[in-house]
Coordinates of C-alpha atoms in Angstrom, one line a residue:
M27 CA 92.8 111.5 122.6
P28 CA 95.8 109.0 122.8
K29 CA 94.8 106.2 121.5
T30 CA 94.6 103.9 123.5
E31 CA 91.6 105.2 125.7
R32 CA 90.3 105.7 122.2
R33 CA 90.0 101.6 122.1
I34 CA 89.0 101.4 125.5
F35 CA 85.1 104.2 123.9
L36 CA 85.1 102.4 120.3
L37 CA 82.5 102.1 118.4
D38 CA 81.1 99.9 116.4
F39 CA 80.9 102.8 112.9
E40 CA 84.9 103.1 114.1
K41 CA 86.2 99.5 113.9
P42 CA 87.6 98.7 110.8
L43 CA 88.6 102.4 110.9
C44 CA 90.3 101.6 114.1
E45 CA 92.3 98.4 113.0
L46 CA 93.8 99.5 110.2
E47 CA 95.7 102.8 112.4
S48 CA 96.3 99.5 114.5
R49 CA 98.1 97.9 111.7
I50 CA 100.2 101.3 110.3
D51 CA 101.5 101.6 114.9
Q52 CA 102.7 98.0 113.9
I53 CA 104.1 98.9 111.1
R54 CA 106.3 101.2 112.0
E55 CA 107.5 99.9 115.0
L56 CA 108.6 97.2 113.4
A57 CA 110.7 99.5 110.8
A58 CA 111.9 101.2 114.3
E59 CA 113.1 97.7 115.2
N60 CA 114.5 96.7 112.4
Q61 CA 116.1 99.7 110.6
V62 CA 114.0 99.5 107.6
D63 CA 112.4 102.5 105.7
V64 CA 108.5 101.8 105.6
S65 CA 107.9 105.3 104.9
E66 CA 105.7 104.9 101.5
E67 CA 103.6 102.5 102.5
I68 CA 103.3 104.2 105.4
A69 CA 102.1 107.2 103.9
Q70 CA 99.3 105.3 101.4
L71 CA 98.3 103.9 104.3
E72 CA 98.0 106.7 106.2
A73 CA 96.1 107.4 102.8
R74 CA 93.5 105.4 102.7
A75 CA 93.2 106.0 106.6
E76 CA 92.4 109.8 106.2
Q77 CA 90.0 108.4 103.2
L78 CA 88.0 105.5 105.7
R79 CA 87.5 108.0 108.0
K80 CA 85.6 110.5 106.2
E81 CA 83.4 107.6 103.9
I82 CA 82.4 106.2 107.5
F83 CA 81.7 110.0 109.0
S84 CA 79.9 111.2 106.1
T85 CA 77.7 108.4 105.5
L86 CA 76.1 108.1 109.1
T87 CA 73.6 107.2 110.1
P88 CA 70.6 109.3 112.4
A89 CA 71.0 106.2 115.0
Q90 CA 75.1 106.3 114.7
R91 CA 75.0 110.2 115.0
L92 CA 73.4 109.8 118.2
Q93 CA 75.6 107.4 119.9
L94 CA 78.1 109.9 118.8
A95 CA 76.2 112.6 121.0
R96 CA 76.3 109.8 123.7
H97 CA 79.9 109.6 124.0
P98 CA 81.3 109.6 126.8
R99 CA 84.2 111.4 126.5
R100 CA 82.1 113.7 124.0
P101 CA 83.9 117.8 125.0
S102 CA 80.8 118.7 127.9
T103 CA 79.5 122.3 128.8
L104 CA 82.8 123.2 131.0
D105 CA 84.6 121.2 129.0
Y106 CA 83.7 124.7 126.5
I107 CA 83.6 127.3 128.7
Q108 CA 86.7 126.7 130.5
A109 CA 88.9 126.4 126.7
I110 CA 86.5 129.8 125.8
T111 CA 87.0 131.6 128.4
D112 CA 89.3 134.3 128.9
E113 CA 87.8 134.3 132.9
W114 CA 85.3 132.0 134.3
L115 CA 83.7 131.9 138.1
E116 CA 80.8 129.5 138.3
L117 CA 77.8 130.6 140.7
H118 CA 75.4 128.2 142.8
G119 CA 71.9 127.9 144.0
D120 CA 68.9 128.4 142.7
R121 CA 67.7 130.2 146.0
S122 CA 65.7 128.7 147.3
G123 CA 67.6 126.5 149.0
S124 CA 69.3 123.6 145.4
D125 CA 71.9 124.1 144.0
D126 CA 71.8 121.4 140.6
P127 CA 75.0 120.3 139.3
A128 CA 73.0 118.6 136.4
L129 CA 73.1 122.0 135.0
I130 CA 76.0 124.7 136.3
G131 CA 76.5 128.0 134.8
G132 CA 78.2 131.3 135.8
V133 CA 79.5 134.6 134.7
A134 CA 82.9 134.5 131.8
R135 CA 84.7 136.5 129.1
L136 CA 84.0 136.2 125.6
N137 CA 87.6 138.0 125.2
G138 CA 87.1 140.9 126.9
R139 CA 83.0 140.9 126.5
P140 CA 81.4 140.4 130.1
V141 CA 78.8 137.2 128.9
V142 CA 76.4 134.0 131.3
M143 CA 77.5 131.3 130.5
L144 CA 75.1 128.0 131.5
G145 CA 74.9 124.4 130.6
H146 CA 73.8 121.0 130.7
Q147 CA 76.8 118.7 132.9
K148 CA 77.2 114.7 131.8
G149 CA 79.9 113.6 134.1
R150 CA 83.3 111.8 132.9
D151 CA 82.1 108.4 134.5
T152 CA 79.7 106.5 136.2
K153 CA 79.8 108.3 139.7
D154 CA 80.4 111.9 137.9
N155 CA 76.8 110.7 135.9
I156 CA 75.4 109.4 139.3
V157 CA 76.6 113.0 141.2
R158 CA 75.2 114.7 138.0
N159 CA 72.4 112.9 138.0
F160 CA 73.0 112.1 134.0
G161 CA 72.9 116.0 132.9
M162 CA 68.9 115.4 133.4
A163 CA 68.5 118.7 135.5
S164 CA 65.7 119.4 138.6
P165 CA 63.7 121.6 138.5
G166 CA 65.9 123.7 141.4
G167 CA 68.5 123.6 138.2
Y168 CA 66.3 125.7 136.3
R169 CA 65.5 127.9 138.7
K170 CA 69.0 128.3 138.9
A171 CA 69.5 128.9 135.6
I172 CA 66.5 131.5 135.0
R173 CA 68.1 133.6 138.3
L174 CA 71.9 133.4 136.4
M175 CA 69.7 134.6 133.2
E176 CA 67.3 137.5 135.4
H177 CA 71.2 138.6 136.6
A178 CA 72.7 138.2 132.9
N179 CA 69.7 140.6 131.7
K180 CA 69.7 143.2 134.5
F181 CA 73.0 143.8 133.5
K182 CA 73.1 143.7 130.3
M183 CA 75.6 140.7 129.6
P184 CA 74.5 138.7 127.0
V185 CA 73.3 134.5 127.8
L186 CA 75.6 131.8 126.1
T187 CA 73.4 128.1 126.8
F188 CA 75.0 124.9 126.1
I189 CA 72.3 122.5 125.8
D190 CA 73.3 119.0 127.0
T191 CA 70.8 116.7 128.1
P192 CA 68.6 113.5 127.2
G193 CA 65.8 115.2 128.8
A194 CA 64.7 117.0 132.5
N195 CA 64.9 114.7 135.8
P196 CA 61.3 112.3 135.3
G197 CA 61.6 111.4 138.4
V198 CA 59.1 111.6 140.8
E199 CA 60.7 113.8 143.1
G200 CA 61.4 116.0 140.6
E201 CA 57.3 116.3 139.7
R202 CA 56.6 117.4 143.4
L203 CA 58.7 120.0 143.4
G204 CA 57.5 121.0 140.1
Q205 CA 59.4 120.8 136.9
G206 CA 56.4 121.6 134.3
E207 CA 56.0 124.8 136.3
A208 CA 60.1 125.6 136.4
I209 CA 60.6 125.1 132.6
A210 CA 57.3 126.0 131.8
Y211 CA 59.1 129.5 134.0
N212 CA 61.8 130.0 132.0
L213 CA 60.6 129.4 128.0
R214 CA 58.2 132.6 128.8
E215 CA 60.8 134.9 130.6
M216 CA 63.7 133.6 127.7
F217 CA 61.4 135.3 125.4
S218 CA 61.3 138.6 127.5
F219 CA 65.2 139.2 127.5
D220 CA 66.5 142.1 125.9
V221 CA 70.1 140.9 126.1
P222 CA 71.6 138.7 123.0
I223 CA 70.6 134.8 123.9
I224 CA 72.8 132.1 121.6
C225 CA 72.2 128.3 122.5
T226 CA 73.8 125.5 121.9
V227 CA 73.5 122.3 121.0
I228 CA 76.4 120.4 121.8
G229 CA 75.1 116.4 122.5
E230 CA 71.9 115.2 122.8
G231 CA 69.3 117.7 122.7
G232 CA 66.3 115.8 124.7
S233 CA 62.3 116.8 124.9
G234 CA 61.7 120.1 127.1
G235 CA 64.3 119.5 129.7
A236 CA 66.4 120.7 126.6
L237 CA 64.1 123.7 126.2
G238 CA 64.6 125.2 129.6
I239 CA 67.4 126.9 128.9
G240 CA 66.6 126.6 124.5
V241 CA 64.4 130.2 123.6
A242 CA 66.8 131.4 121.8
D243 CA 67.7 134.2 119.4
R244 CA 70.3 132.0 117.2
L245 CA 70.7 127.9 118.2
L246 CA 73.8 126.7 116.6
M247 CA 74.3 122.6 116.7
F248 CA 77.1 121.2 116.0
E249 CA 77.0 118.6 113.5
H250 CA 76.7 115.3 115.5
S251 CA 74.5 116.3 118.3
V252 CA 71.1 115.3 118.2
Y253 CA 67.7 117.7 118.9
T254 CA 64.8 115.5 119.6
V255 CA 61.4 116.1 120.6
A256 CA 61.7 112.9 122.6
S257 CA 64.7 110.0 123.3
P258 CA 64.2 107.0 120.2
E259 CA 64.0 104.6 122.9
A260 CA 60.7 106.2 124.3
C261 CA 59.3 107.0 121.5
A262 CA 59.3 103.2 120.2
A263 CA 58.5 102.4 123.2
I264 CA 55.3 104.8 123.4
L265 CA 54.4 103.5 119.7
W266 CA 55.7 100.1 119.0
K267 CA 55.8 98.9 122.8
D268 CA 59.6 97.7 121.6
A269 CA 62.6 100.2 122.3
K270 CA 65.0 98.2 120.1
K271 CA 63.3 100.1 117.5
A272 CA 65.5 102.9 118.8
D273 CA 67.2 103.2 115.4
Q274 CA 64.7 102.9 113.6
A275 CA 63.0 106.2 115.4
A276 CA 65.8 107.6 115.7
S277 CA 65.1 107.7 111.2
A278 CA 61.3 108.9 111.9
L279 CA 62.2 111.8 114.7
K280 CA 64.3 113.9 112.5
I281 CA 67.4 114.3 114.9
T282 CA 70.6 115.5 113.2
S283 CA 71.2 118.6 112.1
W284 CA 70.9 118.6 108.5
D285 CA 67.4 117.5 109.4
L286 CA 66.8 120.6 111.5
Q287 CA 68.0 123.2 109.3
E288 CA 66.5 121.9 106.7
L289 CA 63.3 121.9 108.5
G290 CA 64.4 125.0 110.0
L291 CA 64.3 125.0 113.3
I292 CA 67.9 125.4 113.7
D293 CA 70.1 128.3 112.3
Q294 CA 73.8 127.1 112.6
I295 CA 75.8 123.2 112.2
L296 CA 78.9 124.0 113.3
P297 CA 81.8 121.1 112.1
E298 CA 82.8 118.8 113.9
P299 CA 87.0 117.2 112.6
T300 CA 86.5 114.9 111.2
S301 CA 86.7 111.8 114.0
G302 CA 83.4 113.8 116.3
A303 CA 84.8 116.5 118.6
H304 CA 85.0 113.3 121.2
A305 CA 88.8 113.0 119.4
E306 CA 89.4 116.5 118.4
P307 CA 87.9 118.6 121.3
L308 CA 90.7 121.7 121.4
E309 CA 89.7 122.1 117.1
A310 CA 85.5 121.9 118.3
A311 CA 86.2 124.0 121.0
A312 CA 87.6 127.3 119.0
T313 CA 85.0 126.2 115.8
L314 CA 82.1 126.8 118.8
K315 CA 84.1 130.3 119.7
Q316 CA 84.1 131.7 116.0
A317 CA 81.1 131.5 115.6
L318 CA 79.6 133.0 119.1
W319 CA 82.1 135.3 118.5
V320 CA 80.7 136.3 115.0
N321 CA 76.9 135.5 115.4
L322 CA 77.4 137.9 119.1
E323 CA 78.8 140.8 117.4
Q324 CA 75.6 140.8 114.4
L325 CA 73.1 140.2 117.3
S326 CA 74.3 143.3 119.6
E327 CA 74.1 145.5 116.0
M328 CA 70.0 144.9 116.3
T329 CA 68.1 146.8 118.7
T330 CA 66.5 145.4 121.9
E331 CA 63.3 144.8 119.8
Q332 CA 64.7 143.8 116.1
R333 CA 66.4 141.2 118.6
K334 CA 63.4 139.9 120.3
Q335 CA 60.8 139.7 117.5
L336 CA 63.0 138.2 115.7
R337 CA 63.3 135.5 118.9
Y338 CA 59.1 135.4 118.5
Q339 CA 58.9 135.0 114.6
K340 CA 61.4 132.6 115.2
F341 CA 59.5 130.6 117.8
R342 CA 55.5 130.7 116.3
Q343 CA 57.1 130.1 112.2
M344 CA 58.8 126.1 114.4
G345 CA 56.0 123.5 113.7
K346 CA 53.8 125.6 110.3
F347 CA 52.2 123.6 108.3
E348 CA 50.5 123.5 104.2
E349 CA 47.4 122.3 103.2
L350 CA 47.0 120.5 99.8
H351 CA 44.1 120.4 98.4
H352 CA 44.0 118.3 95.8

């Protein structure tokens, strides 16, 4: 991302790093104007900047990771699809009268192999976000998703989904059109598919809106993404009647990739560039492509029954607890 654009979307914890980088740029410009060799000083400052970058991004709180997951310039589903596929054809419509732009999908080739890809799609700016409803899909979106997945299953194409939503559309219209039923139908049907399913949390995975395309043989998650039963703001409003306690809720909810891996809810964490996926989107895309291909190869070696049993057991074990007797 260009430095000028990065400063526009600067997060609070990035400010010390940005100030140091600005200082380096100023010294470079002054040295060029006065024809002075300051290469040694620049090298020292750049080493300090790299060290500071690592310190900041390796000690982020859950609330700060949530800020990164929601970053306006974080790569979206379409960004990743266009970066990792050889061919891509977007398909539209749920065959019941709607085409939801908040959930997109289509057929593609990954390293020459035909696959179906789909995921939530947020906008780049306010106008685009309004069109995409901030990535909050309607019942029509989930019906479009299941139509594409059924197509994949029929023609023996693996399903790759990308999760990035604060939750399903919470409006009255969504409820009127059967939001809960549409998501529940997807959950049931995804368990029955014969083809490999790999889901990746690329940004914010929230509530049933994420689960509607989240039943997988393998569940991957980018390092700075979050996956949660409810947004921290909603959780704080419910528990403490105060949305300002969202930071406290973010810690309690165990929303980070490391928490979820420890709890056994996800299978693999995908490392991000030091400053986050938005800083080096092509590097993040290369990491995603490699992980998808390796997991796809492994799943393809299993029989259909082995995959379905793996999928079933994965979700049966979630939420398992032990009673401790004193």
